[in-house]
Amino acid sequence: MDHAPWFTEARFGMFVHWGLYSLAARHEWVMNHERIPAAKYRKYFDHFDPDLYDPREWAAAAKAAGMKYVVLTTKHHEGFCLWDTALTEYKAPNTPCGRDLLGPYVEALREAGLKVGFYHSLIDWHHPDFPIDAFHPDRDRPDAGEINKTRDMARYRAYLHGQVRELLSNYGQIDYLFFDFSYPNAGGTVPAGDKFPGKGRKDWGSEELMAMVRELQPGIIVNDRLDIPGDFVTPEQYQPAGAMMSGGREVPWEACQTLNGSWGYDRDNLDYKPADLLVRMLVDGVAKGGNLLLNVGPTARGEIDVRARETLAGMGEWLRVHGRSIYGAGASALVPPQDCRYTRRGNRLYVHLFAWPFEHLHLPGLAGKVAYAQLLGDASEVAMSVLDADQEAGNMTPAGQAPGTLTLKLPIQRPNA
Ligand code: FHN
């Protein structure tokens, strides 16, 4: 049973990483990678003023890409909050921006008919009670061990739960909550030599947190990074993200991808994946019963940059033609030949060609079951309606064919051949 049909129907979402790191325009871990002391990092807070921020533009870019939901970082590991939280001063309304950024985001998505997702970091390198550990920017400090004696994880846990309560109480229905991330066994030794374990469900109070989430937003989807074994999503216990096939039963999961290797806006990183490669990633995921959450990192001024928008628009064009082989589609029990993927929706099988030309495409296991084969679009999809042999006599297997194999002669030409 599919406990969140919208998630399976959607198949494709937009991830948005946006925070003070967007001003550094290097990577969302810049504070950590460059060991930027809090006092120096404060300059980004003092200059945060996204004058071009218009979440309706983000929603339009998502729709142009064929995406059906959006997940925005409410707070990333740096600890800066995009909304008007009552629990810290380290928030957008206290910067030159001067306002809550989540309200307009939620409104824009709803107006555009997109599902609303929040990302929320469990990790918080700004909070005074978040202990220094192997991932913390201050881990090289010789006095890290001493500092940790003054830090109270229970106080941080209360802050974490309080902020999640705000997020799930003050913005209406939220469809998806993406926690990030647990590292219960990361261990790592702070310089003081005392081994500081990673952080997992006991540190976050994950079971209580999950109970509160379900109480506030009963139908919400939650990802599987709270370090609760087998946790995912809705009260019916979806399988964890990344669970491929469980006992032959397809279970929804989700892969996260960047456009260029950085989640936050990385100005000088021109290594954008081409749209057709991203389409193949999407097809590959759906062929395994999963979703793709593809990331954009808006600039400090609040815009999705033109390279990202062009890439997404290219994907949207493919989906405009072939979306029926993706939305609501999933894995087929049939095994495709190399360089092919099968996605199935109802009794229709879609054959996606990852390489060509094929003179003859041998499709094992289809013979005798295909009512018709139809070549669609630019040959990146061959749509077949697969009917059970006892339903429909339409046997496409030409005489003399090897039993069990359907061979199609495909007039496939390379694009721009
Ligand atoms: O550390 C984060 C990272 O910055 C990014 O937010 C990704 C997105 O899935 N999650 C963590 C790494 O897995």
mmCIF file of N, CA, C and O and ligand atoms in Angstrom, residues 15 17 21 27-29 73 76-77 119 121 123 125 178-181 223 225 256-258 262-264 293 295, ligand 1:
data_model
loop_
_atom_site.group_PDB
_atom_site.id
_atom_site.type_symbol
_atom_site.label_atom_id
_atom_site.label_comp_id
_atom_site.label_asym_id
_atom_site.label_seq_id
_atom_site.Cartn_x
_atom_site.Cartn_y
_atom_site.Cartn_z
ATOM 1 N N PHE A 15 15.316 20.605 -4.230
ATOM 2 C CA PHE A 15 15.966 20.821 -2.947
ATOM 3 C C PHE A 15 16.530 22.243 -3.022
ATOM 4 O O PHE A 15 17.066 22.633 -4.077
ATOM 5 N N HIS A 17 19.101 24.828 -0.957
ATOM 6 C CA HIS A 17 20.035 25.155 0.131
ATOM 7 C C HIS A 17 20.335 26.649 0.075
ATOM 8 O O HIS A 17 20.935 27.128 -0.901
ATOM 9 N N TYR A 21 25.827 30.977 4.207
ATOM 10 C CA TYR A 21 26.909 30.426 3.358
ATOM 11 C C TYR A 21 26.719 30.861 1.901
ATOM 12 O O TYR A 21 27.646 30.860 1.112
ATOM 13 N N HIS A 27 30.425 27.011 -0.592
ATOM 14 C CA HIS A 27 29.909 25.680 -0.231
ATOM 15 C C HIS A 27 29.188 25.867 1.094
ATOM 16 O O HIS A 27 29.594 26.693 1.916
ATOM 17 N N GLU A 28 28.157 25.071 1.340
ATOM 18 C CA GLU A 28 27.385 25.278 2.575
ATOM 19 C C GLU A 28 28.170 24.880 3.822
ATOM 20 O O GLU A 28 27.793 25.222 4.948
ATOM 21 N N TRP A 29 29.284 24.164 3.663
ATOM 22 C CA TRP A 29 30.148 23.861 4.820
ATOM 23 C C TRP A 29 31.320 24.835 4.921
ATOM 24 O O TRP A 29 32.300 24.563 5.632
ATOM 25 N N THR A 73 15.912 24.639 3.086
ATOM 26 C CA THR A 73 16.632 24.630 4.362
ATOM 27 C C THR A 73 16.095 25.730 5.272
ATOM 28 O O THR A 73 16.380 26.916 5.068
ATOM 29 N N HIS A 76 20.407 25.389 8.302
ATOM 30 C CA HIS A 76 21.426 24.399 7.984
ATOM 31 C C HIS A 76 22.394 24.301 9.165
ATOM 32 O O HIS A 76 22.152 24.909 10.209
ATOM 33 N N HIS A 77 23.474 23.557 9.017
ATOM 34 C CA HIS A 77 24.360 23.322 10.162
ATOM 35 C C HIS A 77 24.922 24.619 10.766
ATOM 36 O O HIS A 77 25.293 24.635 11.939
ATOM 37 N N TYR A 119 13.503 21.447 5.138
ATOM 38 C CA TYR A 119 14.723 20.758 5.607
ATOM 39 C C TYR A 119 15.049 21.389 6.965
ATOM 40 O O TYR A 119 14.925 22.607 7.123
ATOM 41 N N SER A 121 18.200 21.195 9.967
ATOM 42 C CA SER A 121 19.441 20.565 10.413
ATOM 43 C C SER A 121 19.383 20.200 11.891
ATOM 44 O O SER A 121 19.047 21.034 12.745
ATOM 45 N N ILE A 123 22.069 19.343 13.342
ATOM 46 C CA ILE A 123 23.385 19.887 13.720
ATOM 47 C C ILE A 123 23.295 21.411 13.789
ATOM 48 O O ILE A 123 22.622 22.030 12.961
ATOM 49 N N TRP A 125 26.098 24.474 14.551
ATOM 50 C CA TRP A 125 27.440 24.909 14.966
ATOM 51 C C TRP A 125 27.431 26.304 15.601
ATOM 52 O O TRP A 125 28.492 26.804 15.997
ATOM 53 N N PHE A 178 12.541 17.085 6.191
ATOM 54 C CA PHE A 178 13.817 16.432 5.896
ATOM 55 C C PHE A 178 14.809 16.801 7.009
ATOM 56 O O PHE A 178 15.352 17.892 7.021
ATOM 57 N N PHE A 179 15.015 15.878 7.968
ATOM 58 C CA PHE A 179 16.011 16.118 9.037
ATOM 59 C C PHE A 179 17.395 15.759 8.500
ATOM 60 O O PHE A 179 17.539 14.844 7.682
ATOM 61 N N ASP A 180 18.439 16.457 9.022
ATOM 62 C CA ASP A 180 19.779 16.187 8.496
ATOM 63 C C ASP A 180 20.823 16.459 9.568
ATOM 64 O O ASP A 180 20.857 17.583 10.064
ATOM 65 N N PHE A 181 21.692 15.675 9.946
ATOM 66 C CA PHE A 181 21.774 14.249 9.747
ATOM 67 C C PHE A 181 22.370 13.663 11.048
ATOM 68 O O PHE A 181 22.900 14.373 11.889
ATOM 69 N N ASN A 223 11.944 12.059 6.399
ATOM 70 C CA ASN A 223 13.021 11.189 5.887
ATOM 71 C C ASN A 223 13.609 10.366 7.026
ATOM 72 O O ASN A 223 13.096 10.359 8.143
ATOM 73 N N ARG A 225 16.701 10.219 8.698
ATOM 74 C CA ARG A 225 18.015 10.587 9.246
ATOM 75 C C ARG A 225 17.962 10.930 10.733
ATOM 76 O O ARG A 225 18.812 11.642 11.258
ATOM 77 N N CYS A 256 19.117 12.188 -3.347
ATOM 78 C CA CYS A 256 19.367 13.639 -3.398
ATOM 79 C C CYS A 256 20.579 13.876 -4.301
ATOM 80 O O CYS A 256 21.562 13.145 -4.214
ATOM 81 N N GLN A 257 20.477 14.897 -5.141
ATOM 82 C CA GLN A 257 21.566 15.182 -6.061
ATOM 83 C C GLN A 257 21.801 16.697 -6.157
ATOM 84 O O GLN A 257 20.860 17.478 -5.998
ATOM 85 N N THR A 258 23.063 17.063 -6.443
ATOM 86 C CA THR A 258 23.342 18.481 -6.718
ATOM 87 C C THR A 258 23.471 18.665 -8.232
ATOM 88 O O THR A 258 23.645 17.701 -8.972
ATOM 89 N N SER A 262 27.913 21.066 -5.345
ATOM 90 C CA SER A 262 27.774 21.878 -4.125
ATOM 91 C C SER A 262 26.292 22.085 -3.817
ATOM 92 O O SER A 262 25.517 22.397 -4.719
ATOM 93 N N TRP A 263 25.916 21.939 -2.541
ATOM 94 C CA TRP A 263 24.505 22.152 -2.184
ATOM 95 C C TRP A 263 24.236 23.656 -2.092
ATOM 96 O O TRP A 263 23.222 24.163 -2.555
ATOM 97 N N GLY A 264 25.157 24.394 -1.497
ATOM 98 C CA GLY A 264 25.016 25.845 -1.434
ATOM 99 C C GLY A 264 25.529 26.464 -2.722
ATOM 100 O O GLY A 264 26.280 25.841 -3.478
ATOM 101 N N LEU A 293 15.430 14.138 -5.610
ATOM 102 C CA LEU A 293 15.352 15.484 -5.030
ATOM 103 C C LEU A 293 16.593 16.219 -5.516
ATOM 104 O O LEU A 293 17.713 15.954 -5.070
ATOM 105 N N ASN A 295 18.963 19.500 -6.275
ATOM 106 C CA ASN A 295 19.229 20.716 -5.504
ATOM 107 C C ASN A 295 19.578 21.942 -6.337
ATOM 108 O O ASN A 295 20.280 21.837 -7.356
HETATM 109 O O1 FHN B 1 25.986 17.948 5.526
HETATM 110 C C1 FHN B 1 24.801 17.970 4.744
HETATM 111 C C2 FHN B 1 25.063 18.636 3.432
HETATM 112 O O2 FHN B 1 25.511 19.959 3.621
HETATM 113 C C3 FHN B 1 23.750 18.656 2.621
HETATM 114 O O3 FHN B 1 22.759 19.421 3.319
HETATM 115 C C4 FHN B 1 23.274 17.201 2.413
HETATM 116 C C5 FHN B 1 21.961 17.173 1.649
HETATM 117 O O4 FHN B 1 21.439 15.851 1.669
HETATM 118 N N1 FHN B 1 23.059 16.582 3.718
HETATM 119 C C6 FHN B 1 24.259 16.533 4.572
HETATM 120 C C7 FHN B 1 25.296 15.578 4.016
HETATM 121 O O5 FHN B 1 24.649 14.330 3.808
#
